[in-house]
Short mmCIF file of N, CA, C and O in Angstrom, two decimals:
data_model
loop_
_atom_site.label_atom_id
_atom_site.label_comp_id
_atom_site.label_asym_id
_atom_site.label_seq_id
_atom_site.Cartn_x
_atom_site.Cartn_y
_atom_site.Cartn_z
N MET A 1 -5.49 8.36 -3.55
CA MET A 1 -5.91 7.39 -3.60
C MET A 1 -6.55 6.56 -2.04
O MET A 1 -5.54 6.31 -1.52
N GLN A 2 -7.53 6.00 -2.48
CA GLN A 2 -7.98 5.72 -0.83
C GLN A 2 -7.97 3.77 -1.65
O GLN A 2 -8.34 3.61 -2.69
N ALA A 3 -8.12 2.97 -0.29
CA ALA A 3 -7.90 1.60 -0.36
C ALA A 3 -7.77 0.96 0.93
O ALA A 3 -8.08 2.13 1.95
N THR A 4 -8.19 -0.32 1.02
CA THR A 4 -8.33 -1.02 2.44
C THR A 4 -7.11 -1.55 2.42
O THR A 4 -6.62 -2.66 1.82
N ALA A 5 -6.59 -1.74 4.01
CA ALA A 5 -5.59 -2.47 3.92
C ALA A 5 -5.91 -4.27 4.13
O ALA A 5 -7.27 -4.56 4.57
N TYR A 6 -5.31 -4.83 3.12
CA TYR A 6 -5.52 -6.15 3.23
C TYR A 6 -4.75 -7.11 3.97
O TYR A 6 -5.17 -7.98 4.89
N THR A 7 -3.39 -7.13 4.00
CA THR A 7 -2.42 -8.15 4.31
C THR A 7 -1.20 -7.02 5.10
O THR A 7 -1.12 -5.90 4.36
N TYR A 8 -0.57 -7.50 6.01
CA TYR A 8 0.27 -6.39 6.48
C TYR A 8 1.61 -7.49 7.35
O TYR A 8 0.67 -8.44 8.03
N ASP A 9 2.69 -7.41 7.42
CA ASP A 9 3.64 -8.23 7.75
C ASP A 9 4.70 -7.31 8.79
O ASP A 9 5.56 -6.66 8.07
N PRO A 10 4.11 -7.39 9.74
CA PRO A 10 5.41 -6.68 10.42
C PRO A 10 6.50 -6.92 10.63
O PRO A 10 7.51 -5.84 10.78
N GLU A 11 7.24 -8.04 10.22
CA GLU A 11 8.62 -8.14 10.28
C GLU A 11 9.09 -7.67 8.72
O GLU A 11 10.41 -6.90 9.19
N SER A 12 8.39 -7.55 7.90
CA SER A 12 8.98 -7.07 6.70
C SER A 12 8.55 -5.66 6.84
O SER A 12 8.76 -4.76 5.53
N ARG A 13 7.77 -5.44 7.20
CA ARG A 13 6.66 -4.04 6.83
C ARG A 13 6.60 -4.28 5.59
O ARG A 13 6.52 -2.42 4.87
N SER A 14 6.06 -5.36 5.11
CA SER A 14 5.35 -4.85 3.68
C SER A 14 3.86 -5.91 3.64
O SER A 14 3.49 -6.42 4.87
N GLY A 15 3.00 -5.85 2.76
CA GLY A 15 1.80 -6.24 2.70
C GLY A 15 1.10 -5.80 1.37
O GLY A 15 1.73 -5.79 0.17
N SER A 16 -0.37 -5.63 1.13
CA SER A 16 -1.01 -5.32 0.08
C SER A 16 -2.34 -4.75 0.42
O SER A 16 -2.37 -5.15 1.98
N VAL A 17 -2.84 -3.82 -0.60
CA VAL A 17 -4.29 -3.36 -0.01
C VAL A 17 -4.79 -3.77 -1.18
O VAL A 17 -4.62 -4.02 -2.18
N LEU A 18 -6.45 -3.50 -1.03
CA LEU A 18 -7.70 -3.62 -1.88
C LEU A 18 -8.07 -2.29 -2.19
O LEU A 18 -8.28 -1.32 -1.38
N LEU A 19 -7.74 -2.23 -3.73
CA LEU A 19 -8.50 -0.98 -3.97
C LEU A 19 -10.09 -0.85 -3.97
O LEU A 19 -10.45 -2.30 -3.94
N ASP A 20 -10.75 -0.24 -4.15
CA ASP A 20 -12.14 -0.06 -4.29
C ASP A 20 -12.55 -0.72 -5.49
O ASP A 20 -13.83 -1.12 -4.84
N ASP A 21 -12.07 -1.13 -6.14
CA ASP A 21 -12.74 -1.96 -7.40
C ASP A 21 -12.27 -3.81 -7.20
O ASP A 21 -12.78 -4.69 -7.95
N GLY A 22 -11.38 -3.57 -5.70
CA GLY A 22 -11.29 -4.86 -5.47
C GLY A 22 -9.81 -5.94 -6.05
O GLY A 22 -9.60 -6.87 -5.73
N THR A 23 -9.18 -4.85 -6.71
CA THR A 23 -7.88 -5.15 -7.09
C THR A 23 -6.91 -5.35 -5.77
O THR A 23 -6.77 -4.04 -5.66
N PRO A 24 -6.22 -6.20 -5.74
CA PRO A 24 -5.09 -6.21 -4.64
C PRO A 24 -3.78 -5.78 -5.34
O PRO A 24 -3.39 -5.90 -6.66
N LEU A 25 -3.12 -4.57 -4.26
CA LEU A 25 -2.23 -4.09 -4.77
C LEU A 25 -1.18 -4.17 -3.86
O LEU A 25 -1.19 -3.78 -2.60
N PRO A 26 0.27 -4.80 -3.85
CA PRO A 26 1.20 -4.91 -3.13
C PRO A 26 1.67 -3.54 -2.83
O PRO A 26 1.91 -2.59 -3.52
N PHE A 27 2.26 -3.60 -1.26
CA PHE A 27 3.55 -2.35 -1.13
C PHE A 27 4.37 -3.11 -0.36
O PHE A 27 4.47 -3.99 0.44
N ASP A 28 5.56 -2.20 -0.38
CA ASP A 28 6.78 -2.89 0.02
C ASP A 28 7.44 -2.02 1.50
O ASP A 28 6.63 -0.84 1.98
N ARG A 29 8.24 -2.04 2.07
CA ARG A 29 8.99 -1.61 3.13
C ARG A 29 8.85 -0.21 3.07
O ARG A 29 8.53 0.64 4.11
N ASP A 30 9.42 0.26 2.34
CA ASP A 30 9.93 1.97 1.58
C ASP A 30 8.47 2.72 1.64
O ASP A 30 8.66 3.67 2.22
N ALA A 31 7.43 2.25 0.89
CA ALA A 31 6.36 2.61 0.81
C ALA A 31 5.65 2.94 2.03
O ALA A 31 5.35 3.67 2.46
N PHE A 32 5.71 1.66 3.32
CA PHE A 32 5.24 1.68 4.36
C PHE A 32 5.83 3.04 5.30
O PHE A 32 5.30 3.63 6.34
N ASP A 33 7.54 2.86 5.16
CA ASP A 33 8.57 3.31 6.03
C ASP A 33 7.56 5.28 5.61
O ASP A 33 7.83 5.92 6.45
N ALA A 34 7.68 5.37 4.44
CA ALA A 34 7.23 6.88 3.83
C ALA A 34 6.21 7.46 4.48
O ALA A 34 6.11 8.63 4.60
N GLY A 35 5.11 6.44 4.62
CA GLY A 35 4.06 7.13 5.59
C GLY A 35 4.14 7.18 6.87
O GLY A 35 3.12 7.62 7.90
N GLY A 36 4.80 6.78 7.55
CA GLY A 36 5.05 6.90 9.23
C GLY A 36 4.74 6.38 9.92
O GLY A 36 4.23 6.62 10.93
N LEU A 37 3.74 5.40 9.62
CA LEU A 37 2.90 4.19 10.37
C LEU A 37 3.93 3.04 11.22
O LEU A 37 4.97 3.32 10.73
N ARG A 38 3.57 3.08 12.28
CA ARG A 38 4.19 1.87 13.08
C ARG A 38 3.42 0.47 12.65
O ARG A 38 4.18 -0.91 13.16
N LEU A 39 2.08 0.65 12.68
CA LEU A 39 1.27 -0.69 12.53
C LEU A 39 -0.34 -0.31 11.78
O LEU A 39 -0.38 0.61 11.55
N LEU A 40 -0.41 -1.73 10.92
CA LEU A 40 -1.47 -1.62 9.87
C LEU A 40 -2.13 -2.74 10.43
O LEU A 40 -1.62 -3.96 10.19
N ARG A 41 -3.32 -2.83 10.50
CA ARG A 41 -4.55 -3.84 10.72
C ARG A 41 -5.38 -3.78 9.38
O ARG A 41 -5.77 -3.03 8.88
N PRO A 42 -5.50 -5.48 9.16
CA PRO A 42 -6.29 -5.57 7.82
C PRO A 42 -7.81 -4.97 8.26
O PRO A 42 -8.22 -4.97 9.19
N GLY A 43 -8.24 -4.20 7.35
CA GLY A 43 -9.37 -3.77 7.23
C GLY A 43 -9.72 -2.17 7.47
O GLY A 43 -10.68 -1.22 7.28
N GLN A 44 -8.26 -1.69 7.87
CA GLN A 44 -8.26 -0.04 7.81
C GLN A 44 -8.22 0.86 6.59
O GLN A 44 -7.64 0.12 5.70
N ARG A 45 -8.44 1.64 6.65
CA ARG A 45 -9.12 2.80 5.38
C ARG A 45 -7.58 3.33 5.20
O ARG A 45 -7.35 4.14 6.46
N VAL A 46 -6.87 3.16 4.39
CA VAL A 46 -5.47 4.01 3.92
C VAL A 46 -5.44 4.76 2.89
O VAL A 46 -6.84 4.68 1.96
N ARG A 47 -4.80 5.63 2.64
CA ARG A 47 -4.55 6.58 1.50
C ARG A 47 -2.97 6.26 0.95
O ARG A 47 -2.25 6.09 1.52
N ILE A 48 -2.87 5.78 -0.27
CA ILE A 48 -1.72 5.69 -0.60
C ILE A 48 -1.85 6.41 -1.94
O ILE A 48 -2.32 6.86 -2.80
N GLU A 49 -0.32 6.62 -2.16
CA GLU A 49 0.09 7.39 -3.50
C GLU A 49 0.69 5.99 -4.65
O GLU A 49 1.70 5.41 -4.23
N THR A 50 1.00 6.35 -5.87
CA THR A 50 1.32 5.37 -6.59
C THR A 50 2.41 5.72 -7.75
O THR A 50 1.82 7.07 -7.87
N ALA A 51 3.14 5.09 -8.58
CA ALA A 51 3.96 5.67 -9.44
C ALA A 51 3.85 4.38 -10.44
O ALA A 51 3.55 3.31 -10.29
N GLU A 52 3.96 5.37 -11.86
CA GLU A 52 3.84 4.11 -12.70
C GLU A 52 5.28 3.63 -13.14
O GLU A 52 6.25 4.57 -13.39
N GLU A 53 5.46 2.13 -13.31
CA GLU A 53 6.70 1.91 -13.91
C GLU A 53 6.24 0.82 -14.79
O GLU A 53 5.75 0.07 -14.98
N SER A 54 7.52 0.81 -15.97
CA SER A 54 7.53 -0.14 -16.91
C SER A 54 7.85 -1.51 -16.60
O SER A 54 8.59 -1.75 -15.46
N GLU A 55 7.40 -2.67 -16.81
CA GLU A 55 7.70 -3.65 -16.15
C GLU A 55 7.80 -4.53 -17.29
O GLU A 55 7.10 -5.17 -18.55
N GLY A 56 9.01 -5.60 -17.33
CA GLY A 56 9.32 -6.43 -18.48
C GLY A 56 9.29 -6.19 -19.55
O GLY A 56 9.74 -4.87 -20.14
N THR A 57 9.58 -7.08 -20.54
CA THR A 57 10.05 -6.63 -22.05
C THR A 57 8.57 -6.02 -23.09
O THR A 57 9.37 -5.66 -23.83
N GLY A 58 7.68 -6.35 -22.26
CA GLY A 58 6.90 -6.02 -23.03
C GLY A 58 6.42 -4.51 -22.66
O GLY A 58 5.37 -4.07 -23.34
N GLY A 59 6.80 -3.63 -21.89
CA GLY A 59 6.78 -2.57 -21.59
C GLY A 59 5.37 -1.80 -21.34
O GLY A 59 5.12 -0.67 -20.88
N GLU A 60 4.45 -3.09 -20.50
CA GLU A 60 3.59 -2.52 -20.02
C GLU A 60 3.84 -1.82 -18.75
O GLU A 60 4.71 -2.26 -17.87
N ALA A 61 3.12 -0.86 -18.53
CA ALA A 61 2.65 -0.33 -17.00
C ALA A 61 1.99 -0.69 -15.96
O ALA A 61 1.32 -1.49 -16.26
N ALA A 62 3.17 -0.73 -15.00
CA ALA A 62 2.30 -1.55 -13.48
C ALA A 62 2.19 -0.38 -12.34
O ALA A 62 3.30 0.57 -12.54
N ARG A 63 1.57 -0.25 -11.90
CA ARG A 63 1.43 0.83 -10.52
C ARG A 63 2.49 -0.06 -9.54
O ARG A 63 2.29 -1.27 -9.30
N ARG A 64 2.99 1.01 -8.91
CA ARG A 64 3.49 0.60 -7.81
C ARG A 64 3.14 1.59 -7.03
O ARG A 64 3.12 2.81 -6.91
N ILE A 65 3.19 1.22 -5.47
CA ILE A 65 2.22 1.89 -3.97
C ILE A 65 3.78 2.81 -3.53
O ILE A 65 5.01 1.91 -3.44
N THR A 66 3.85 3.66 -3.37
CA THR A 66 4.94 4.83 -2.81
C THR A 66 4.70 5.06 -1.72
O THR A 66 5.82 5.48 -0.85
N LEU A 67 3.56 5.05 -1.19
CA LEU A 67 3.52 5.83 -0.01
C LEU A 67 2.24 5.33 0.63
O LEU A 67 0.99 5.04 -0.26
N VAL A 68 1.90 4.33 2.01
CA VAL A 68 0.83 4.24 2.63
C VAL A 68 0.67 4.83 4.17
O VAL A 68 1.84 4.44 4.55
N THR A 69 -0.59 5.79 4.33
CA THR A 69 -0.75 6.00 5.41
C THR A 69 -2.20 6.06 5.74
O THR A 69 -3.01 5.68 4.76
N LEU A 70 -2.69 6.20 7.09
CA LEU A 70 -4.37 6.14 7.25
C LEU A 70 -4.87 7.08 6.80
O LEU A 70 -4.27 8.45 6.68
N GLN A 71 -6.41 7.12 6.45
CA GLN A 71 -7.08 7.65 5.81
C GLN A 71 -7.68 8.30 6.77
O GLN A 71 -8.07 8.04 7.69
N THR A 72 -7.79 9.74 6.88
CA THR A 72 -8.68 10.84 7.74
C THR A 72 -9.25 11.48 7.33
O THR A 72 -9.16 11.72 6.08
N LEU A 73 -10.38 11.95 8.01
CA LEU A 73 -10.93 12.77 7.33
C LEU A 73 -11.20 14.26 7.71
O LEU A 73 -10.44 14.41 8.39
#
């Protein structure tokens, strides 16, 4: 899936992306490290992989980013 880098904190190596429909989705250090990147700038197009996980007692599924890497053509 493709998205656009929205925020990135180099100290924590975490941030967020905007999906093409405008939905923000955060990523953590593990997802960033899995992509092998060293830096990410807001506005860069990225490829992400996600996983579904249940959240809370309501059992609603939430998407979690498992990999962030640059989008190449």
